[in-house]
């Protein structure tokens, strides 16, 4: 048993596929599932994505060379499956929000007011309401704590595209939050008190 | 920089990826622009709030109940379905599909040619060929395009069509009314092999694991072929050489080959062919020239029951060469085992089965079937550092390697396994194990051999003394002395040595029969020069002795009838690792020793490591543990241990290893007559040479005040100075050894004890005068003049514990950690092995819950763990690896990363040379409201 305890998970999957698979599910299943649900807002699909991700990881474990963290490798697989889903659903309508008015500089501190009112549940609901492309960058940014270059790398798009989508996503989020909790739809343009 | 340009950088600023001139320009702009400063602050705050919201622990989704079971069941189901193997080994699957496509293409081409021949219309035939080819290849290759599952089987109607074709239309080897049924069977069998086993699977990368012979690397497969045998070999020649033999075996003492693939040529030496050589049912040799012998990778299948030979050239796309033999093979089962890496006419007759090896080739995998059932699968494997083949099958799990392991190479993504548990003397060149004159390690089994005794020694010889060429230095792997002999050598009763009496290296058994008669028997002609490192079994007893290697009996001989005439045959127990001369030993690994009386197993010795000390334990009587001993006096040698960790007793307590270089740890404490000193230690290869060997010492102004040492009798003694100033010593009477001991000098109660666990070896009263020494002018130093393992050291004075040392590593330096004073005492050059300490928590100090209530640069805190014996620690933040070198982790917070995180520390130990993870502990870091102070508790 000490041998297994000392093994990296990829080594265990290679040497002991059955116990390695169990360990893979135990250590990474929930986290992948959490991400998947946030990405696709569909628990059934998320479960399927996780299952396919874990399965593919076991099949291709020999390709994992340890140059990246194991979770990052899993995560990339998950995202690739999800992108395949996106391609299948490319007919889904994407809502652009360029028509949203900019927030007026009225001297108030709407961000603080908004933050005071907005609870976490509303923020998560706002994320889930975003169209696919905007939801993905938002999940990567605020849930996976990824930088712009990292998101660009995972999605295979230029950094400028990521920034654009983040900008749009934030606008949509603010508008949604303003509607649901009565705040303004943006938080820019006003001086705040220094912390 | 204007406002627009500045705000475009907000994401970069949040990421902290902005630097250089851009950062300076942004900082300058923000210092001057209140609006943008507010914008950035709001962005950060929004980022923080959204981040916290998204990562709230109670908002996290977990997989539905039952997911794990369903997933694992699905994986098992997919694995059990050969047609789904496409997904499981997709790396191999594409090439498998290519082979299938090519094979089917060939089959259907034959079918169409047959149609052409029958109709006599070439154009119709051409169209039919084109249609058939497109259809079949299209079907077979479709999965390649879309990645769907693949099921490849020749279609019945086409095969039936083909089977009715005129034999005149087919190549010579395809003749016969049943040819297509044979082809079908061969094709189906080949595809079944391709899709059902990685060992014989065609792979599309050069990363497949293989073992390779550069010549003379004969490997016995431990399986004798017969009329119902089918074998498949996935291999690649690295040299095409006439009359070399990649695999096969010879026949039943008739010098006729059977199941033998060799290299021949047709007409001229440029047309090299694979040739199949076998004995037919009439006992006549039959040799058939087959496909081209080249440097491509091939899978060759020879099926005796169906008389078919199928060769698939993997490198060139899987084209199959199929041949049906006109005669059945011999109905006798072979006496010699199948082998790989063999060779032909210039084979040395001394090799087992007269089937030696000079073939240069790689083996990627093999399979052997009997009556249609897979019985053995051979997978290239690096076991315990030795390349060979792992053998698995119903009731089979073993490992085989070359007769000369130095000639077996390996490469690719080969399966790596640990060796089975063993204890080892080390090579002769290992100076710690006996190379020094006068040092000799051996193991006393405590068992007296009787005429009815049979012993089975599972061992591997290691590099012997350079003087092994001298006959009287032959290493004795096992030995029991006879009676009334003055020499320890000449009258050994039952011995296994590494050199024959003829001067040729080899194995022999020698025994005396009480009539002063010594008989030496060769038990196989295995040259010792090629035997090192290879695991073998010698079975000796009654009137026979045999040498077995990887299931193959190298040789058997009969012991004289004189053996057993007398009953008092032995005067010593059975020893292992002995030698013909007192200053020598037999370098070897011991995997096990079984002793039988009248065919009943009475001793089943297996390797074990108890608290760092290697020995053999009788599985039938676990209290019977045998450690190493040494010839003569003055040495306490010990075995090394290796292989699977299953050979440990499970405690693996941490110890600090002193290397014997006289480095000592200054405890900083002065012991007095009111002190209690407790040392938990084990010597390792200790020796008594010119000076008394000291385990700890405190000197006074006029000599030693307190010291535990090994005296000239090789016994533990305690030296001190009494109140008169006279030097005194107490001889415990306990022989020094490499086993763990607990020493206690109890000053207040005037008593000295030495224990081995619960067993009291010494319990002596110290007189008032003897114990009344005064304080020393120096402090107590811990450390021996030779190697020692220290598990713990404790000093109590006037009822108070002043030092309580445990083995510890800080920043990569080994030493002792005083739990009492919470201070580390380094031992440069020392090593810590094992984990935990008996009676102590695994962690002496754990990271504690930390509350951080302020963000910003400079907000840091440090978590620290202390676990006895840990070499290092693995730190994870929310299960993401953060550090794996230090015993502490410094955390810092920035304003845009506020949330709760969990930190986990896992100690990493070394047990038997392997790194092992211990139990983890966790702590949580909280971020509270802004504006309050940092509180770390």
Short mmCIF file of N, CA, C and O in Angstrom, two decimals, chain B residues 44-141:
data_model
loop_
_atom_site.label_atom_id
_atom_site.label_comp_id
_atom_site.label_asym_id
_atom_site.label_seq_id
_atom_site.Cartn_x
_atom_site.Cartn_y
_atom_site.Cartn_z
N UNK B 44 -11.05 46.20 -9.38
CA UNK B 44 -10.46 45.23 -8.46
C UNK B 44 -11.49 44.72 -7.47
O UNK B 44 -11.56 43.53 -7.16
N UNK B 45 -12.28 45.63 -6.96
CA UNK B 45 -13.27 45.24 -5.97
C UNK B 45 -14.32 44.33 -6.61
O UNK B 45 -14.75 43.32 -6.04
N UNK B 46 -14.72 44.69 -7.81
CA UNK B 46 -15.69 43.85 -8.52
C UNK B 46 -15.08 42.46 -8.79
O UNK B 46 -15.74 41.44 -8.60
N UNK B 47 -13.86 42.46 -9.19
CA UNK B 47 -13.18 41.19 -9.44
C UNK B 47 -13.17 40.34 -8.17
O UNK B 47 -13.46 39.15 -8.18
N UNK B 48 -12.85 40.99 -7.09
CA UNK B 48 -12.79 40.26 -5.83
C UNK B 48 -14.15 39.69 -5.46
O UNK B 48 -14.27 38.52 -5.09
N UNK B 49 -15.20 40.50 -5.58
CA UNK B 49 -16.53 40.05 -5.18
C UNK B 49 -17.02 38.92 -6.08
O UNK B 49 -17.58 37.93 -5.60
N UNK B 50 -16.79 39.05 -7.31
CA UNK B 50 -17.23 37.99 -8.22
C UNK B 50 -16.44 36.71 -7.98
O UNK B 50 -16.96 35.61 -8.04
N UNK B 51 -15.14 36.92 -7.70
CA UNK B 51 -14.29 35.76 -7.43
C UNK B 51 -14.79 35.02 -6.19
O UNK B 51 -14.91 33.78 -6.17
N UNK B 52 -15.06 35.78 -5.14
CA UNK B 52 -15.55 35.17 -3.90
C UNK B 52 -16.88 34.47 -4.14
O UNK B 52 -17.12 33.34 -3.68
N UNK B 53 -17.73 35.14 -4.89
CA UNK B 53 -19.05 34.54 -5.16
C UNK B 53 -18.93 33.23 -5.92
O UNK B 53 -19.62 32.25 -5.63
N UNK B 54 -18.05 33.22 -6.89
CA UNK B 54 -17.91 32.02 -7.71
C UNK B 54 -17.27 30.87 -6.95
O UNK B 54 -17.43 29.70 -7.30
N UNK B 55 -16.50 31.21 -5.93
CA UNK B 55 -15.75 30.17 -5.24
C UNK B 55 -16.31 29.86 -3.85
O UNK B 55 -15.63 29.22 -3.06
N UNK B 56 -17.48 30.30 -3.58
CA UNK B 56 -18.07 29.97 -2.29
C UNK B 56 -18.17 28.45 -2.14
O UNK B 56 -18.73 27.77 -3.00
N UNK B 57 -17.61 27.94 -1.05
CA UNK B 57 -17.60 26.48 -0.90
C UNK B 57 -18.99 25.86 -0.97
O UNK B 57 -19.17 24.80 -1.57
N UNK B 58 -19.99 26.53 -0.39
CA UNK B 58 -21.32 25.91 -0.38
C UNK B 58 -22.02 26.00 -1.73
O UNK B 58 -23.12 25.49 -1.90
N UNK B 59 -21.38 26.70 -2.68
CA UNK B 59 -21.97 26.78 -4.02
C UNK B 59 -21.36 25.76 -4.97
O UNK B 59 -21.73 25.69 -6.13
N UNK B 60 -20.41 25.02 -4.47
CA UNK B 60 -19.72 24.09 -5.36
C UNK B 60 -20.58 22.85 -5.61
O UNK B 60 -21.18 22.31 -4.70
N UNK B 61 -20.56 22.43 -6.84
CA UNK B 61 -21.32 21.23 -7.20
C UNK B 61 -20.43 20.01 -7.02
O UNK B 61 -19.22 20.06 -7.27
N UNK B 62 -21.02 18.95 -6.63
CA UNK B 62 -20.30 17.69 -6.55
C UNK B 62 -21.00 16.69 -7.45
O UNK B 62 -22.20 16.80 -7.73
N UNK B 63 -20.24 15.74 -7.89
CA UNK B 63 -20.80 14.74 -8.78
C UNK B 63 -21.95 14.00 -8.12
O UNK B 63 -21.91 13.77 -6.90
N UNK B 64 -22.93 13.63 -8.87
CA UNK B 64 -24.06 12.90 -8.28
C UNK B 64 -23.60 11.58 -7.66
O UNK B 64 -22.61 10.99 -8.09
N UNK B 65 -24.33 11.17 -6.66
CA UNK B 65 -24.02 9.87 -6.04
C UNK B 65 -24.07 8.79 -7.11
O UNK B 65 -24.93 8.79 -7.98
N UNK B 66 -23.15 7.89 -6.99
CA UNK B 66 -23.15 6.76 -7.91
C UNK B 66 -22.34 6.98 -9.16
O UNK B 66 -22.13 6.05 -9.94
N UNK B 67 -21.88 8.24 -9.35
CA UNK B 67 -21.11 8.49 -10.57
C UNK B 67 -19.87 7.61 -10.63
O UNK B 67 -19.56 7.01 -11.65
N UNK B 68 -19.17 7.57 -9.50
CA UNK B 68 -17.91 6.83 -9.47
C UNK B 68 -18.13 5.37 -9.84
O UNK B 68 -17.43 4.81 -10.68
N UNK B 69 -19.12 4.75 -9.21
CA UNK B 69 -19.38 3.33 -9.49
C UNK B 69 -19.77 3.13 -10.95
O UNK B 69 -19.31 2.19 -11.60
N UNK B 70 -20.62 4.01 -11.44
CA UNK B 70 -21.06 3.86 -12.82
C UNK B 70 -19.89 4.06 -13.80
O UNK B 70 -19.76 3.34 -14.79
N UNK B 71 -19.07 5.04 -13.47
CA UNK B 71 -17.93 5.30 -14.35
C UNK B 71 -16.97 4.11 -14.39
O UNK B 71 -16.53 3.68 -15.45
N UNK B 72 -16.67 3.61 -13.21
CA UNK B 72 -15.73 2.48 -13.15
C UNK B 72 -16.33 1.25 -13.82
O UNK B 72 -15.62 0.49 -14.50
N UNK B 73 -17.62 1.06 -13.65
CA UNK B 73 -18.27 -0.08 -14.31
C UNK B 73 -18.22 0.08 -15.82
O UNK B 73 -17.99 -0.88 -16.56
N UNK B 74 -18.42 1.32 -16.27
CA UNK B 74 -18.37 1.57 -17.70
C UNK B 74 -16.97 1.32 -18.26
O UNK B 74 -16.81 0.73 -19.33
N UNK B 75 -15.97 1.74 -17.50
CA UNK B 75 -14.60 1.51 -17.94
C UNK B 75 -14.32 0.02 -18.02
O UNK B 75 -13.67 -0.47 -18.96
N UNK B 76 -14.78 -0.72 -17.00
CA UNK B 76 -14.57 -2.16 -17.00
C UNK B 76 -15.29 -2.81 -18.18
O UNK B 76 -14.77 -3.72 -18.83
N UNK B 77 -16.50 -2.32 -18.46
CA UNK B 77 -17.27 -2.89 -19.56
C UNK B 77 -16.57 -2.63 -20.89
O UNK B 77 -16.47 -3.51 -21.74
N UNK B 78 -16.07 -1.43 -21.06
CA UNK B 78 -15.40 -1.10 -22.31
C UNK B 78 -14.14 -1.93 -22.48
O UNK B 78 -13.80 -2.36 -23.58
N UNK B 79 -13.44 -2.12 -21.35
CA UNK B 79 -12.22 -2.90 -21.43
C UNK B 79 -12.52 -4.34 -21.82
O UNK B 79 -11.74 -5.00 -22.50
N UNK B 80 -13.67 -4.83 -21.36
CA UNK B 80 -14.02 -6.22 -21.62
C UNK B 80 -14.51 -6.46 -23.03
O UNK B 80 -14.65 -7.58 -23.48
N UNK B 81 -14.80 -5.39 -23.79
CA UNK B 81 -15.31 -5.54 -25.14
C UNK B 81 -14.21 -5.24 -26.14
O UNK B 81 -13.79 -4.10 -26.30
N UNK B 82 -13.73 -6.28 -26.82
CA UNK B 82 -12.61 -6.09 -27.73
C UNK B 82 -12.87 -5.03 -28.78
O UNK B 82 -12.00 -4.25 -29.12
N UNK B 83 -14.10 -4.96 -29.28
CA UNK B 83 -14.33 -4.00 -30.35
C UNK B 83 -14.25 -2.58 -29.85
O UNK B 83 -14.06 -1.66 -30.61
N UNK B 84 -14.36 -2.41 -28.54
CA UNK B 84 -14.23 -1.07 -28.00
C UNK B 84 -12.78 -0.72 -27.72
O UNK B 84 -12.47 0.34 -27.23
N UNK B 85 -11.94 -1.64 -27.99
CA UNK B 85 -10.54 -1.41 -27.73
C UNK B 85 -10.00 -0.23 -28.53
O UNK B 85 -8.97 0.33 -28.22
N UNK B 86 -10.74 0.10 -29.56
CA UNK B 86 -10.36 1.25 -30.36
C UNK B 86 -10.18 2.49 -29.50
O UNK B 86 -9.28 3.25 -29.67
N UNK B 87 -11.09 2.65 -28.58
CA UNK B 87 -10.99 3.82 -27.71
C UNK B 87 -9.95 3.62 -26.63
O UNK B 87 -9.23 4.51 -26.29
N UNK B 88 -9.88 2.42 -26.12
CA UNK B 88 -9.02 2.19 -24.98
C UNK B 88 -7.55 2.34 -25.36
O UNK B 88 -6.76 2.88 -24.62
N UNK B 89 -7.20 1.82 -26.48
CA UNK B 89 -5.83 1.98 -26.93
C UNK B 89 -5.83 2.63 -28.30
O UNK B 89 -5.32 2.09 -29.25
N UNK B 90 -6.43 3.77 -28.34
CA UNK B 90 -6.55 4.41 -29.64
C UNK B 90 -5.20 4.68 -30.27
O UNK B 90 -5.06 4.78 -31.47
N UNK B 91 -4.18 4.76 -29.41
CA UNK B 91 -2.84 4.96 -29.91
C UNK B 91 -2.47 3.82 -30.86
O UNK B 91 -1.79 3.99 -31.85
N UNK B 92 -2.94 2.63 -30.47
CA UNK B 92 -2.62 1.47 -31.28
C UNK B 92 -3.72 1.19 -32.32
O UNK B 92 -3.50 0.53 -33.31
N UNK B 93 -4.87 1.72 -32.01
CA UNK B 93 -6.02 1.31 -32.79
C UNK B 93 -5.96 1.69 -34.25
O UNK B 93 -6.36 0.93 -35.11
N UNK B 94 -5.41 2.85 -34.52
CA UNK B 94 -5.39 3.28 -35.91
C UNK B 94 -4.52 2.35 -36.74
O UNK B 94 -4.86 1.97 -37.86
N UNK B 95 -3.40 1.98 -36.18
CA UNK B 95 -2.57 1.06 -36.93
C UNK B 95 -3.25 -0.29 -37.06
O UNK B 95 -3.16 -0.94 -38.10
N UNK B 96 -3.96 -0.69 -36.00
CA UNK B 96 -4.68 -1.96 -36.08
C UNK B 96 -5.70 -1.90 -37.21
O UNK B 96 -5.86 -2.84 -37.99
N UNK B 97 -6.38 -0.78 -37.30
CA UNK B 97 -7.38 -0.65 -38.35
C UNK B 97 -6.72 -0.66 -39.72
O UNK B 97 -7.25 -1.21 -40.68
N UNK B 98 -5.53 -0.07 -39.81
CA UNK B 98 -4.82 -0.09 -41.08
C UNK B 98 -4.52 -1.52 -41.49
O UNK B 98 -4.68 -1.91 -42.65
N UNK B 99 -4.08 -2.30 -40.52
CA UNK B 99 -3.77 -3.70 -40.83
C UNK B 99 -5.04 -4.40 -41.28
O UNK B 99 -5.04 -5.14 -42.26
N UNK B 100 -6.10 -4.13 -40.55
CA UNK B 100 -7.36 -4.76 -40.91
C UNK B 100 -7.75 -4.39 -42.33
O UNK B 100 -8.13 -5.23 -43.14
N UNK B 101 -7.61 -3.11 -42.63
CA UNK B 101 -7.99 -2.65 -43.96
C UNK B 101 -7.13 -3.33 -45.03
O UNK B 101 -7.63 -3.79 -46.05
N UNK B 102 -5.84 -3.39 -44.77
CA UNK B 102 -4.95 -4.00 -45.75
C UNK B 102 -5.26 -5.47 -45.92
O UNK B 102 -5.26 -6.01 -47.03
N UNK B 103 -5.51 -6.11 -44.80
CA UNK B 103 -5.80 -7.54 -44.86
C UNK B 103 -7.07 -7.79 -45.65
O UNK B 103 -7.13 -8.64 -46.53
N UNK B 104 -8.08 -7.02 -45.32
CA UNK B 104 -9.34 -7.20 -46.03
C UNK B 104 -9.20 -6.87 -47.50
O UNK B 104 -9.74 -7.53 -48.37
N UNK B 105 -8.42 -5.82 -47.75
CA UNK B 105 -8.19 -5.46 -49.15
C UNK B 105 -7.60 -6.64 -49.91
O UNK B 105 -8.01 -6.99 -51.00
N UNK B 106 -6.62 -7.27 -49.26
CA UNK B 106 -5.96 -8.41 -49.90
C UNK B 106 -6.95 -9.53 -50.14
O UNK B 106 -7.03 -10.12 -51.22
N UNK B 107 -7.75 -9.82 -49.14
CA UNK B 107 -8.70 -10.91 -49.26
C UNK B 107 -9.71 -10.64 -50.37
O UNK B 107 -9.98 -11.50 -51.20
N UNK B 108 -10.22 -9.46 -50.37
CA UNK B 108 -11.24 -9.18 -51.36
C UNK B 108 -10.65 -9.04 -52.77
O UNK B 108 -11.29 -9.30 -53.77
N UNK B 109 -9.40 -8.65 -52.80
CA UNK B 109 -8.74 -8.62 -54.09
C UNK B 109 -8.65 -10.03 -54.66
O UNK B 109 -8.89 -10.25 -55.84
N UNK B 110 -8.31 -10.97 -53.80
CA UNK B 110 -8.28 -12.37 -54.24
C UNK B 110 -9.66 -12.79 -54.78
O UNK B 110 -9.78 -13.44 -55.80
N UNK B 111 -10.64 -12.37 -54.03
CA UNK B 111 -11.99 -12.76 -54.44
C UNK B 111 -12.31 -12.21 -55.81
O UNK B 111 -12.86 -12.89 -56.66
N UNK B 112 -11.95 -10.98 -56.05
CA UNK B 112 -12.26 -10.36 -57.33
C UNK B 112 -11.44 -10.98 -58.44
O UNK B 112 -11.92 -11.21 -59.55
N UNK B 113 -10.17 -11.27 -58.13
CA UNK B 113 -9.34 -11.92 -59.15
C UNK B 113 -9.96 -13.24 -59.56
O UNK B 113 -9.97 -13.63 -60.71
N UNK B 114 -10.53 -13.90 -58.55
CA UNK B 114 -11.19 -15.17 -58.85
C UNK B 114 -12.35 -14.95 -59.82
O UNK B 114 -12.55 -15.68 -60.77
N UNK B 115 -13.09 -13.86 -59.60
CA UNK B 115 -14.20 -13.54 -60.49
C UNK B 115 -13.69 -13.29 -61.90
O UNK B 115 -14.23 -13.75 -62.89
N UNK B 116 -12.60 -12.57 -61.98
CA UNK B 116 -12.00 -12.28 -63.27
C UNK B 116 -11.62 -13.57 -63.99
O UNK B 116 -11.92 -13.78 -65.15
N UNK B 117 -10.99 -14.44 -63.24
CA UNK B 117 -10.52 -15.68 -63.83
C UNK B 117 -11.67 -16.52 -64.36
O UNK B 117 -11.58 -17.17 -65.40
N UNK B 118 -12.78 -16.46 -63.63
CA UNK B 118 -13.91 -17.29 -64.03
C UNK B 118 -14.61 -16.71 -65.26
O UNK B 118 -15.05 -17.40 -66.16
N UNK B 119 -14.72 -15.42 -65.30
CA UNK B 119 -15.45 -14.80 -66.40
C UNK B 119 -14.59 -14.61 -67.64
O UNK B 119 -15.09 -14.56 -68.74
N UNK B 120 -13.31 -14.50 -67.40
CA UNK B 120 -12.42 -14.27 -68.52
C UNK B 120 -12.50 -12.87 -69.06
O UNK B 120 -11.92 -12.55 -70.08
N UNK B 121 -13.24 -12.00 -68.37
CA UNK B 121 -13.39 -10.62 -68.84
C UNK B 121 -12.56 -9.71 -67.94
O UNK B 121 -12.91 -9.44 -66.80
N UNK B 122 -11.48 -9.27 -68.52
CA UNK B 122 -10.55 -8.49 -67.70
C UNK B 122 -11.17 -7.19 -67.25
O UNK B 122 -10.96 -6.74 -66.14
N UNK B 123 -11.96 -6.56 -68.09
CA UNK B 123 -12.52 -5.27 -67.72
C UNK B 123 -13.53 -5.41 -66.59
O UNK B 123 -13.57 -4.62 -65.66
N UNK B 124 -14.34 -6.47 -66.70
CA UNK B 124 -15.29 -6.72 -65.61
C UNK B 124 -14.53 -6.97 -64.32
O UNK B 124 -14.87 -6.48 -63.25
N UNK B 125 -13.47 -7.74 -64.49
CA UNK B 125 -12.65 -8.03 -63.30
C UNK B 125 -12.08 -6.77 -62.71
O UNK B 125 -12.07 -6.58 -61.50
N UNK B 126 -11.63 -5.89 -63.58
CA UNK B 126 -11.03 -4.66 -63.07
C UNK B 126 -12.06 -3.82 -62.35
O UNK B 126 -11.80 -3.25 -61.29
N UNK B 127 -13.28 -3.75 -62.94
CA UNK B 127 -14.32 -2.99 -62.27
C UNK B 127 -14.69 -3.61 -60.93
O UNK B 127 -14.87 -2.93 -59.93
N UNK B 128 -14.78 -4.94 -60.98
CA UNK B 128 -15.13 -5.62 -59.73
C UNK B 128 -14.08 -5.37 -58.67
O UNK B 128 -14.38 -5.12 -57.50
N UNK B 129 -12.84 -5.41 -59.12
CA UNK B 129 -11.75 -5.17 -58.17
C UNK B 129 -11.84 -3.77 -57.58
O UNK B 129 -11.72 -3.56 -56.38
N UNK B 130 -12.10 -2.82 -58.51
CA UNK B 130 -12.19 -1.43 -58.04
C UNK B 130 -13.34 -1.26 -57.07
O UNK B 130 -13.21 -0.64 -56.02
N UNK B 131 -14.49 -1.83 -57.44
CA UNK B 131 -15.65 -1.69 -56.55
C UNK B 131 -15.41 -2.36 -55.20
O UNK B 131 -15.67 -1.80 -54.15
N UNK B 132 -14.90 -3.58 -55.32
CA UNK B 132 -14.68 -4.32 -54.08
C UNK B 132 -13.67 -3.61 -53.20
O UNK B 132 -13.85 -3.48 -51.99
N UNK B 133 -12.63 -3.11 -53.86
CA UNK B 133 -11.59 -2.44 -53.08
C UNK B 133 -12.14 -1.20 -52.41
O UNK B 133 -11.94 -0.98 -51.22
N UNK B 134 -12.85 -0.39 -53.21
CA UNK B 134 -13.37 0.86 -52.66
C UNK B 134 -14.34 0.58 -51.52
O UNK B 134 -14.31 1.21 -50.47
N UNK B 135 -15.18 -0.41 -51.75
CA UNK B 135 -16.19 -0.71 -50.75
C UNK B 135 -15.55 -1.20 -49.46
O UNK B 135 -15.84 -0.71 -48.37
N UNK B 136 -14.66 -2.17 -49.63
CA UNK B 136 -14.12 -2.78 -48.42
C UNK B 136 -13.17 -1.86 -47.68
O UNK B 136 -13.24 -1.71 -46.50
N UNK B 137 -12.29 -1.26 -48.49
CA UNK B 137 -11.35 -0.35 -47.84
C UNK B 137 -12.09 0.82 -47.24
O UNK B 137 -11.79 1.30 -46.16
N UNK B 138 -13.12 1.26 -47.98
CA UNK B 138 -13.90 2.36 -47.45
C UNK B 138 -14.55 2.01 -46.14
O UNK B 138 -14.54 2.78 -45.19
N UNK B 139 -15.10 0.83 -46.07
CA UNK B 139 -15.73 0.40 -44.82
C UNK B 139 -14.72 0.31 -43.70
O UNK B 139 -14.94 0.76 -42.59
N UNK B 140 -13.60 -0.30 -44.05
CA UNK B 140 -12.62 -0.52 -43.00
C UNK B 140 -11.97 0.76 -42.55
O UNK B 140 -11.59 0.90 -41.40
N UNK B 141 -11.82 1.68 -43.49
CA UNK B 141 -11.11 2.90 -43.11
C UNK B 141 -12.03 3.98 -42.59
O UNK B 141 -11.58 4.97 -42.08
#
